[in-house]
């Protein structure tokens, strides 16, 4: 790492840390060269002043800012210099775009200030494409050391809404690598350039194959780990067993959700419905606005059964419609998740997009639904523990 001092004490005895990776080039060096430890969070909050645009998509843009990481492992601990710490940088891969941040030297909890290379405009083809983040320790003469990776599902994010999100970092799949290797905090905003109907149709069909070109072999290794993680050949039998158990648990979640949907339909239990906003009325930024609870599925099934009794030749059609209704109820159950961060777009959102309506921006206070989410997760753990 660098040889300049990492900390100092002022004349008043206050300890300050050197700001990495470098001071603001548009201001006097001493004004942004040092910072109190308590001000590091505030250092990452201002809007970025340096943006890098990449990618070949034409339908929209993803505005991404890498703000900070916390509690990364020290991969330079075994070097000859005792004060050496991790030299962290983040690689970003989205569709056909690959970009990296500046390197923050000798910091296990690095912060990227707004004037350095931390902000990217990623042009996108499909709104459902995943965003891959890889965290590495920079090495000059050898391959960069892998710390961990994060996959962000952009399909759950509303356009024209700014999100500040924190994710746990894992070296491989979270189902296998239970150990957390720190956290990463990012700020994301999605912008649509095409019509809502065109954005909706772009998600149909399989995802296309994208190609990313790099100049060096070590950069190719960075891109491969960021998108794919560790190779399957490096997984032990214990890891494969963990993956198999996780797959069984996912089947268990689907089983309970389908059973729950059937019970709610048979017993005329209401479910959560979001009513569309009135024409000409400004959309309510509250994500829970317009929510009502009605036994709509039970009513539809009752009317279908009455019709099938009078017209038996339509029974097969009604059975196929009932299967679609069960799948729709399964999606509604997912949309009723207490955490606003884990709710997929609702069926009415898709209908609105088909009609040319952009989903309304949302304002979600920090920590909203956290207690309800923990209670929801505990209930699912108890259900799956009974299998």
Short mmCIF file of C-alpha atoms in Angstrom, two decimals:
data_model
loop_
_atom_site.label_atom_id
_atom_site.label_comp_id
_atom_site.label_asym_id
_atom_site.label_seq_id
_atom_site.Cartn_x
_atom_site.Cartn_y
_atom_site.Cartn_z
CA UNK A 1 0.00 0.00 0.00
CA UNK A 2 1.02 3.63 0.25
CA UNK A 3 3.75 4.96 2.52
CA UNK A 4 2.02 8.20 3.63
CA UNK A 5 0.75 8.32 7.26
CA UNK A 6 -2.77 7.01 7.74
CA UNK A 7 -3.64 9.11 10.79
CA UNK A 8 -2.52 12.17 12.74
CA UNK A 9 -3.46 14.19 15.81
CA UNK A 10 -4.39 17.83 15.63
CA UNK A 11 -3.11 20.48 18.02
CA UNK A 12 -6.23 19.83 20.13
CA UNK A 13 -5.38 16.14 20.42
CA UNK A 14 -8.16 14.99 18.04
CA UNK A 15 -7.24 11.94 15.99
CA UNK A 16 -7.92 12.22 12.26
CA UNK A 17 -7.69 9.70 9.42
CA UNK A 18 -6.32 10.39 5.97
CA UNK A 19 -9.06 10.43 3.34
CA UNK A 20 -8.56 7.74 0.74
CA UNK A 21 -8.06 7.38 -2.15
CA UNK A 22 -7.10 11.08 -2.57
CA UNK A 23 -8.30 14.60 -1.64
CA UNK A 24 -10.81 16.48 -3.75
CA UNK A 25 -8.79 17.77 -6.76
CA UNK A 26 -11.10 20.81 -7.10
CA UNK A 27 -10.45 22.06 -3.56
CA UNK A 28 -7.30 22.93 -1.57
CA UNK A 29 -5.60 19.63 -0.60
CA UNK A 30 -5.63 20.30 3.14
CA UNK A 31 -9.43 20.91 3.09
CA UNK A 32 -10.24 17.31 2.17
CA UNK A 33 -7.07 15.43 3.13
CA UNK A 34 -8.08 14.51 6.69
CA UNK A 35 -11.32 13.63 8.45
CA UNK A 36 -12.53 12.69 11.92
CA UNK A 37 -13.59 9.01 12.24
CA UNK A 38 -17.14 10.11 13.12
CA UNK A 39 -17.41 12.05 9.84
CA UNK A 40 -16.70 9.12 7.52
CA UNK A 41 -20.38 8.25 7.08
CA UNK A 42 -21.20 11.86 6.25
CA UNK A 43 -18.30 11.86 3.77
CA UNK A 44 -20.00 9.21 1.64
CA UNK A 45 -23.48 10.78 1.64
CA UNK A 46 -23.16 13.77 -0.77
CA UNK A 47 -24.03 13.23 -4.46
CA UNK A 48 -21.20 12.06 -6.67
CA UNK A 49 -19.49 14.59 -8.90
CA UNK A 50 -17.74 12.13 -11.22
CA UNK A 51 -19.84 9.68 -13.25
CA UNK A 52 -18.68 7.01 -15.69
CA UNK A 53 -21.17 5.91 -18.36
CA UNK A 54 -20.85 2.41 -19.81
CA UNK A 55 -22.87 -0.33 -21.45
CA UNK A 56 -24.72 -0.59 -24.76
CA UNK A 57 -28.35 -0.64 -23.69
CA UNK A 58 -30.87 1.89 -25.02
CA UNK A 59 -34.00 1.25 -22.92
CA UNK A 60 -32.89 2.70 -19.60
CA UNK A 61 -30.10 3.64 -17.23
CA UNK A 62 -29.04 2.42 -13.80
CA UNK A 63 -27.43 5.16 -11.69
CA UNK A 64 -25.17 3.36 -9.20
CA UNK A 65 -22.98 4.80 -6.44
CA UNK A 66 -20.66 2.65 -4.30
CA UNK A 67 -20.68 4.43 -0.94
CA UNK A 68 -18.75 2.27 1.52
CA UNK A 69 -17.88 -1.17 2.87
CA UNK A 70 -17.69 -2.23 6.51
CA UNK A 71 -15.63 -4.86 8.34
CA UNK A 72 -13.84 -6.39 5.37
CA UNK A 73 -11.27 -9.09 6.18
CA UNK A 74 -7.66 -7.94 6.23
CA UNK A 75 -6.07 -9.78 3.29
CA UNK A 76 -2.76 -7.90 3.67
CA UNK A 77 -2.22 -9.00 7.25
CA UNK A 78 0.58 -11.42 6.31
CA UNK A 79 2.68 -8.81 4.50
CA UNK A 80 6.00 -7.53 5.86
CA UNK A 81 4.49 -4.21 6.89
CA UNK A 82 2.42 -4.60 10.09
CA UNK A 83 0.14 -1.64 9.40
CA UNK A 84 -0.95 -2.93 5.98
CA UNK A 85 -4.69 -3.47 5.53
CA UNK A 86 -6.96 -4.41 2.68
CA UNK A 87 -6.64 -2.27 -0.47
CA UNK A 88 -10.29 -2.50 -1.49
CA UNK A 89 -11.98 -1.83 -4.79
CA UNK A 90 -15.37 -2.86 -6.18
CA UNK A 91 -16.02 -4.31 -9.63
CA UNK A 92 -19.44 -3.71 -11.22
CA UNK A 93 -20.85 -5.98 -13.92
CA UNK A 94 -24.26 -5.32 -15.49
CA UNK A 95 -25.20 -6.89 -18.84
CA UNK A 96 -22.36 -5.89 -21.21
CA UNK A 97 -20.81 -3.29 -18.87
CA UNK A 98 -17.77 -3.77 -16.62
CA UNK A 99 -16.43 -0.97 -14.42
CA UNK A 100 -14.32 -0.64 -11.26
CA UNK A 101 -14.04 1.93 -8.50
CA UNK A 102 -10.89 3.63 -7.32
CA UNK A 103 -8.75 1.66 -4.87
CA UNK A 104 -9.05 2.72 -1.23
CA UNK A 105 -5.68 1.85 0.32
CA UNK A 106 -5.19 0.37 3.78
CA UNK A 107 -8.81 0.41 4.94
CA UNK A 108 -10.83 -2.56 6.21
CA UNK A 109 -13.90 -0.30 6.24
CA UNK A 110 -13.30 1.81 3.11
CA UNK A 111 -15.33 4.88 2.22
CA UNK A 112 -15.47 6.26 -1.32
CA UNK A 113 -15.82 10.09 -1.21
CA UNK A 114 -18.05 11.78 -3.81
CA UNK A 115 -15.17 13.15 -5.93
CA UNK A 116 -13.49 9.79 -6.64
CA UNK A 117 -14.51 7.13 -9.17
CA UNK A 118 -17.43 5.49 -7.41
CA UNK A 119 -20.45 6.45 -9.56
CA UNK A 120 -21.58 4.72 -12.75
CA UNK A 121 -24.36 5.13 -15.29
CA UNK A 122 -25.09 1.66 -16.65
CA UNK A 123 -27.11 1.64 -19.87
CA UNK A 124 -29.48 -1.33 -19.80
CA UNK A 125 -31.33 -3.56 -22.25
CA UNK A 126 -33.71 -5.26 -19.77
CA UNK A 127 -35.09 -3.93 -16.47
CA UNK A 128 -34.88 -7.43 -14.95
CA UNK A 129 -31.12 -7.86 -15.45
CA UNK A 130 -29.13 -8.53 -12.28
CA UNK A 131 -26.46 -6.18 -10.97
CA UNK A 132 -23.27 -7.96 -9.88
CA UNK A 133 -20.83 -6.43 -7.40
CA UNK A 134 -17.43 -7.98 -6.63
CA UNK A 135 -15.23 -6.79 -3.76
CA UNK A 136 -11.47 -7.35 -4.15
CA UNK A 137 -8.13 -6.61 -2.54
CA UNK A 138 -5.88 -4.87 -5.08
CA UNK A 139 -2.51 -6.45 -5.87
CA UNK A 140 -0.02 -4.98 -8.31
CA UNK A 141 2.03 -8.00 -9.39
CA UNK A 142 -0.42 -10.87 -8.84
CA UNK A 143 -4.10 -11.56 -9.34
CA UNK A 144 -6.39 -9.48 -7.18
CA UNK A 145 -7.50 -11.29 -4.02
CA UNK A 146 -11.21 -12.15 -3.93
CA UNK A 147 -13.12 -10.94 -0.89
CA UNK A 148 -16.75 -11.57 -1.83
CA UNK A 149 -19.63 -10.67 -4.06
CA UNK A 150 -23.23 -9.41 -4.04
CA UNK A 151 -26.06 -9.84 -6.56
CA UNK A 152 -28.71 -7.11 -6.63
CA UNK A 153 -32.15 -7.91 -8.06
CA UNK A 154 -33.11 -4.71 -9.90
CA UNK A 155 -36.51 -6.14 -10.83
CA UNK A 156 -37.84 -5.32 -7.36
CA UNK A 157 -36.87 -1.63 -7.59
CA UNK A 158 -39.22 1.05 -8.85
CA UNK A 159 -38.03 3.54 -11.50
CA UNK A 160 -37.29 7.15 -10.53
CA UNK A 161 -36.81 6.12 -6.89
CA UNK A 162 -33.51 6.52 -5.07
CA UNK A 163 -32.55 3.55 -2.89
CA UNK A 164 -29.74 3.38 -0.33
CA UNK A 165 -29.19 -0.34 0.28
CA UNK A 166 -26.79 -2.38 2.43
CA UNK A 167 -25.94 -6.00 1.58
CA UNK A 168 -23.97 -8.72 3.33
CA UNK A 169 -20.88 -9.86 1.41
CA UNK A 170 -20.27 -13.58 0.83
CA UNK A 171 -17.40 -15.28 -0.97
CA UNK A 172 -19.73 -17.65 -2.82
CA UNK A 173 -23.42 -18.41 -2.80
CA UNK A 174 -25.08 -17.16 0.42
CA UNK A 175 -26.65 -20.62 0.79
CA UNK A 176 -23.15 -22.18 0.97
CA UNK A 177 -20.96 -19.40 2.37
CA UNK A 178 -22.81 -18.68 5.61
CA UNK A 179 -19.93 -16.54 6.90
CA UNK A 180 -20.43 -12.84 6.26
CA UNK A 181 -17.34 -10.99 5.03
CA UNK A 182 -18.55 -7.50 5.81
CA UNK A 183 -21.22 -5.32 4.23
CA UNK A 184 -21.42 -2.98 1.25
CA UNK A 185 -23.66 0.09 0.97
CA UNK A 186 -24.78 1.37 -2.42
CA UNK A 187 -27.14 4.02 -3.78
CA UNK A 188 -29.23 3.06 -6.81
CA UNK A 189 -31.72 4.84 -9.04
CA UNK A 190 -33.31 3.37 -12.17
CA UNK A 191 -34.33 5.55 -15.11
CA UNK A 192 -36.54 4.32 -17.96
CA UNK A 193 -35.94 5.77 -21.43
CA UNK A 194 -38.41 3.54 -23.32
CA UNK A 195 -42.18 3.33 -22.87
CA UNK A 196 -43.51 1.19 -19.98
CA UNK A 197 -45.02 -1.29 -22.46
CA UNK A 198 -41.70 -1.70 -24.24
CA UNK A 199 -39.93 -2.20 -20.90
CA UNK A 200 -42.47 -4.86 -19.96
CA UNK A 201 -42.13 -6.70 -23.29
CA UNK A 202 -38.32 -6.64 -23.01
CA UNK A 203 -38.53 -8.99 -20.01
CA UNK A 204 -40.29 -11.69 -22.05
CA UNK A 205 -38.24 -14.64 -23.19
CA UNK A 206 -34.84 -15.87 -22.02
CA UNK A 207 -32.11 -13.44 -21.12
CA UNK A 208 -29.72 -12.77 -24.01
CA UNK A 209 -26.04 -13.58 -23.83
CA UNK A 210 -23.80 -10.60 -23.13
CA UNK A 211 -20.08 -10.22 -23.84
CA UNK A 212 -17.61 -8.15 -21.82
CA UNK A 213 -14.17 -7.41 -23.26
CA UNK A 214 -11.11 -6.88 -21.03
CA UNK A 215 -7.44 -6.24 -21.75
CA UNK A 216 -5.73 -8.38 -19.08
CA UNK A 217 -6.18 -11.89 -17.75
CA UNK A 218 -6.43 -10.62 -14.16
CA UNK A 219 -9.33 -8.39 -15.20
CA UNK A 220 -11.04 -11.41 -16.75
CA UNK A 221 -10.71 -13.23 -13.44
CA UNK A 222 -12.32 -10.25 -11.73
CA UNK A 223 -15.27 -10.31 -14.14
CA UNK A 224 -15.74 -14.09 -13.81
CA UNK A 225 -15.76 -14.06 -10.02
CA UNK A 226 -18.08 -11.03 -9.90
CA UNK A 227 -20.69 -12.72 -12.10
CA UNK A 228 -20.29 -16.42 -11.22
CA UNK A 229 -18.51 -16.66 -7.88
CA UNK A 230 -16.38 -19.67 -7.04
CA UNK A 231 -16.22 -22.52 -9.53
CA UNK A 232 -18.36 -25.57 -8.85
CA UNK A 233 -15.20 -27.68 -8.99
CA UNK A 234 -13.93 -25.92 -5.86
CA UNK A 235 -17.05 -26.76 -3.83
CA UNK A 236 -16.83 -29.59 -1.34
CA UNK A 237 -19.43 -32.30 -0.81
CA UNK A 238 -20.60 -30.32 2.22
CA UNK A 239 -21.21 -27.30 -0.04
CA UNK A 240 -23.23 -29.38 -2.50
CA UNK A 241 -25.27 -30.75 0.41
CA UNK A 242 -25.99 -27.19 1.56
CA UNK A 243 -27.14 -26.26 -1.95
CA UNK A 244 -29.40 -29.33 -2.09
CA UNK A 245 -30.94 -28.49 1.32
CA UNK A 246 -31.53 -24.91 0.22
CA UNK A 247 -33.29 -26.14 -2.92
CA UNK A 248 -35.53 -28.39 -0.82
CA UNK A 249 -36.36 -25.45 1.46
CA UNK A 250 -37.35 -23.37 -1.56
CA UNK A 251 -39.71 -26.16 -2.64
CA UNK A 252 -41.08 -26.17 0.91
CA UNK A 253 -41.74 -22.42 0.76
CA UNK A 254 -43.57 -22.85 -2.57
CA UNK A 255 -45.62 -25.74 -1.10
CA UNK A 256 -46.72 -23.72 1.91
CA UNK A 257 -47.57 -20.69 -0.21
CA UNK A 258 -49.69 -22.75 -2.63
CA UNK A 259 -51.44 -24.48 0.31
CA UNK A 260 -51.99 -21.11 1.95
CA UNK A 261 -53.48 -19.74 -1.29
CA UNK A 262 -55.87 -22.71 -1.54
CA UNK A 263 -57.01 -22.28 2.06
CA UNK A 264 -57.62 -18.58 1.61
CA UNK A 265 -59.65 -19.30 -1.52
CA UNK A 266 -61.75 -22.08 0.05
CA UNK A 267 -62.45 -20.20 3.29
CA UNK A 268 -63.14 -16.82 1.63
CA UNK A 269 -60.23 -15.12 3.34
CA UNK A 270 -59.29 -11.66 2.02
CA UNK A 271 -55.95 -10.88 0.48
CA UNK A 272 -54.01 -7.71 -0.18
CA UNK A 273 -54.98 -5.68 -3.28
CA UNK A 274 -53.48 -2.38 -4.41
CA UNK A 275 -56.07 -0.12 -6.04
CA UNK A 276 -54.87 2.01 -8.99
CA UNK A 277 -54.75 5.76 -8.49
CA UNK A 278 -57.47 7.89 -10.05
CA UNK A 279 -56.74 9.57 -13.42
CA UNK A 280 -55.36 13.07 -13.03
CA UNK A 281 -54.48 12.53 -9.38
CA UNK A 282 -50.88 12.70 -8.21
CA UNK A 283 -49.65 9.27 -7.06
CA UNK A 284 -49.20 8.79 -3.33
CA UNK A 285 -45.49 8.20 -2.51
CA UNK A 286 -46.44 5.90 0.37
CA UNK A 287 -45.90 2.29 -0.85
CA UNK A 288 -48.85 1.15 1.33
CA UNK A 289 -51.31 3.68 -0.11
CA UNK A 290 -54.37 2.30 -1.86
CA UNK A 291 -54.20 -1.12 -0.14
CA UNK A 292 -57.50 -2.92 0.49
CA UNK A 293 -58.30 -6.49 1.57
CA UNK A 294 -60.97 -8.40 -0.42
CA UNK A 295 -61.76 -12.14 -0.99
CA UNK A 296 -61.44 -11.61 -4.74
CA UNK A 297 -60.02 -15.08 -5.49
CA UNK A 298 -62.85 -16.83 -3.66
CA UNK A 299 -65.43 -14.80 -5.57
CA UNK A 300 -63.84 -15.65 -8.93
CA UNK A 301 -63.67 -19.37 -8.11
CA UNK A 302 -67.31 -19.36 -6.91
CA UNK A 303 -68.53 -17.73 -10.13
CA UNK A 304 -66.45 -20.16 -12.20
CA UNK A 305 -67.89 -23.20 -10.38
CA UNK A 306 -71.46 -21.95 -10.86
CA UNK A 307 -70.77 -21.46 -14.54
CA UNK A 308 -69.12 -24.90 -14.82
CA UNK A 309 -72.18 -26.63 -13.31
CA UNK A 310 -74.40 -25.02 -15.93
CA UNK A 311 -71.90 -25.60 -18.79
CA UNK A 312 -69.88 -28.80 -18.11
CA UNK A 313 -67.99 -28.54 -21.41
CA UNK A 314 -66.04 -25.60 -19.94
CA UNK A 315 -64.63 -27.54 -16.99
CA UNK A 316 -61.18 -28.01 -18.60
CA UNK A 317 -60.93 -24.28 -19.31
CA UNK A 318 -61.90 -23.48 -15.73
CA UNK A 319 -59.27 -25.91 -14.39
CA UNK A 320 -56.57 -24.18 -16.42
CA UNK A 321 -57.83 -20.80 -15.23
CA UNK A 322 -57.78 -22.09 -11.65
CA UNK A 323 -54.10 -23.09 -12.04
CA UNK A 324 -53.36 -19.56 -13.26
CA UNK A 325 -55.25 -18.18 -10.27
CA UNK A 326 -53.13 -20.25 -7.87
CA UNK A 327 -49.93 -18.91 -9.46
CA UNK A 328 -51.31 -15.39 -9.25
CA UNK A 329 -52.15 -15.90 -5.58
CA UNK A 330 -48.59 -17.15 -5.03
CA UNK A 331 -47.25 -13.91 -6.51
CA UNK A 332 -49.68 -11.85 -4.43
CA UNK A 333 -48.37 -13.61 -1.32
CA UNK A 334 -44.85 -12.58 -2.28
CA UNK A 335 -46.05 -9.02 -2.91
CA UNK A 336 -47.52 -8.97 0.62
CA UNK A 337 -44.08 -9.35 2.22
CA UNK A 338 -43.83 -6.91 5.16
CA UNK A 339 -40.51 -5.55 3.93
CA UNK A 340 -40.96 -3.03 1.07
CA UNK A 341 -37.49 -4.02 -0.20
CA UNK A 342 -38.51 -7.63 -0.88
CA UNK A 343 -41.83 -7.06 -2.63
CA UNK A 344 -41.87 -7.80 -6.38
CA UNK A 345 -44.05 -5.67 -8.68
CA UNK A 346 -47.71 -6.51 -8.25
CA UNK A 347 -50.02 -7.81 -10.97
CA UNK A 348 -51.69 -4.39 -11.14
CA UNK A 349 -48.28 -2.81 -11.67
CA UNK A 350 -47.79 -5.03 -14.74
CA UNK A 351 -51.27 -4.10 -16.01
CA UNK A 352 -50.42 -0.43 -15.54
CA UNK A 353 -47.18 -0.85 -17.48
CA UNK A 354 -49.09 -2.57 -20.29
CA UNK A 355 -51.39 0.47 -20.36
CA UNK A 356 -48.38 2.82 -20.59
CA UNK A 357 -48.21 3.88 -16.94
CA UNK A 358 -44.85 4.18 -15.19
CA UNK A 359 -44.90 2.77 -11.61
CA UNK A 360 -45.11 5.62 -9.11
CA UNK A 361 -41.94 6.46 -7.14
CA UNK A 362 -41.89 5.29 -3.54
CA UNK A 363 -40.60 6.92 -0.36
CA UNK A 364 -39.71 4.30 2.23
CA UNK A 365 -38.31 5.44 5.62
CA UNK A 366 -35.17 3.69 6.79
CA UNK A 367 -35.94 0.54 8.74
CA UNK A 368 -39.63 0.45 7.82
CA UNK A 369 -41.11 -3.03 8.29
CA UNK A 370 -37.97 -4.42 9.94
CA UNK A 371 -39.74 -5.86 12.99
CA UNK A 372 -42.56 -7.28 10.86
CA UNK A 373 -39.97 -8.79 8.51
CA UNK A 374 -38.15 -10.52 11.38
CA UNK A 375 -41.45 -11.87 12.69
CA UNK A 376 -42.38 -13.03 9.17
CA UNK A 377 -39.03 -14.83 8.74
CA UNK A 378 -39.41 -16.54 12.12
CA UNK A 379 -42.86 -17.81 11.15
CA UNK A 380 -41.49 -19.29 7.94
CA UNK A 381 -38.63 -20.95 9.81
CA UNK A 382 -41.16 -22.55 12.17
CA UNK A 383 -43.26 -23.77 9.24
CA UNK A 384 -40.29 -25.26 7.43
CA UNK A 385 -39.01 -26.82 10.64
CA UNK A 386 -42.19 -28.91 10.85
CA UNK A 387 -41.57 -30.60 7.48
#
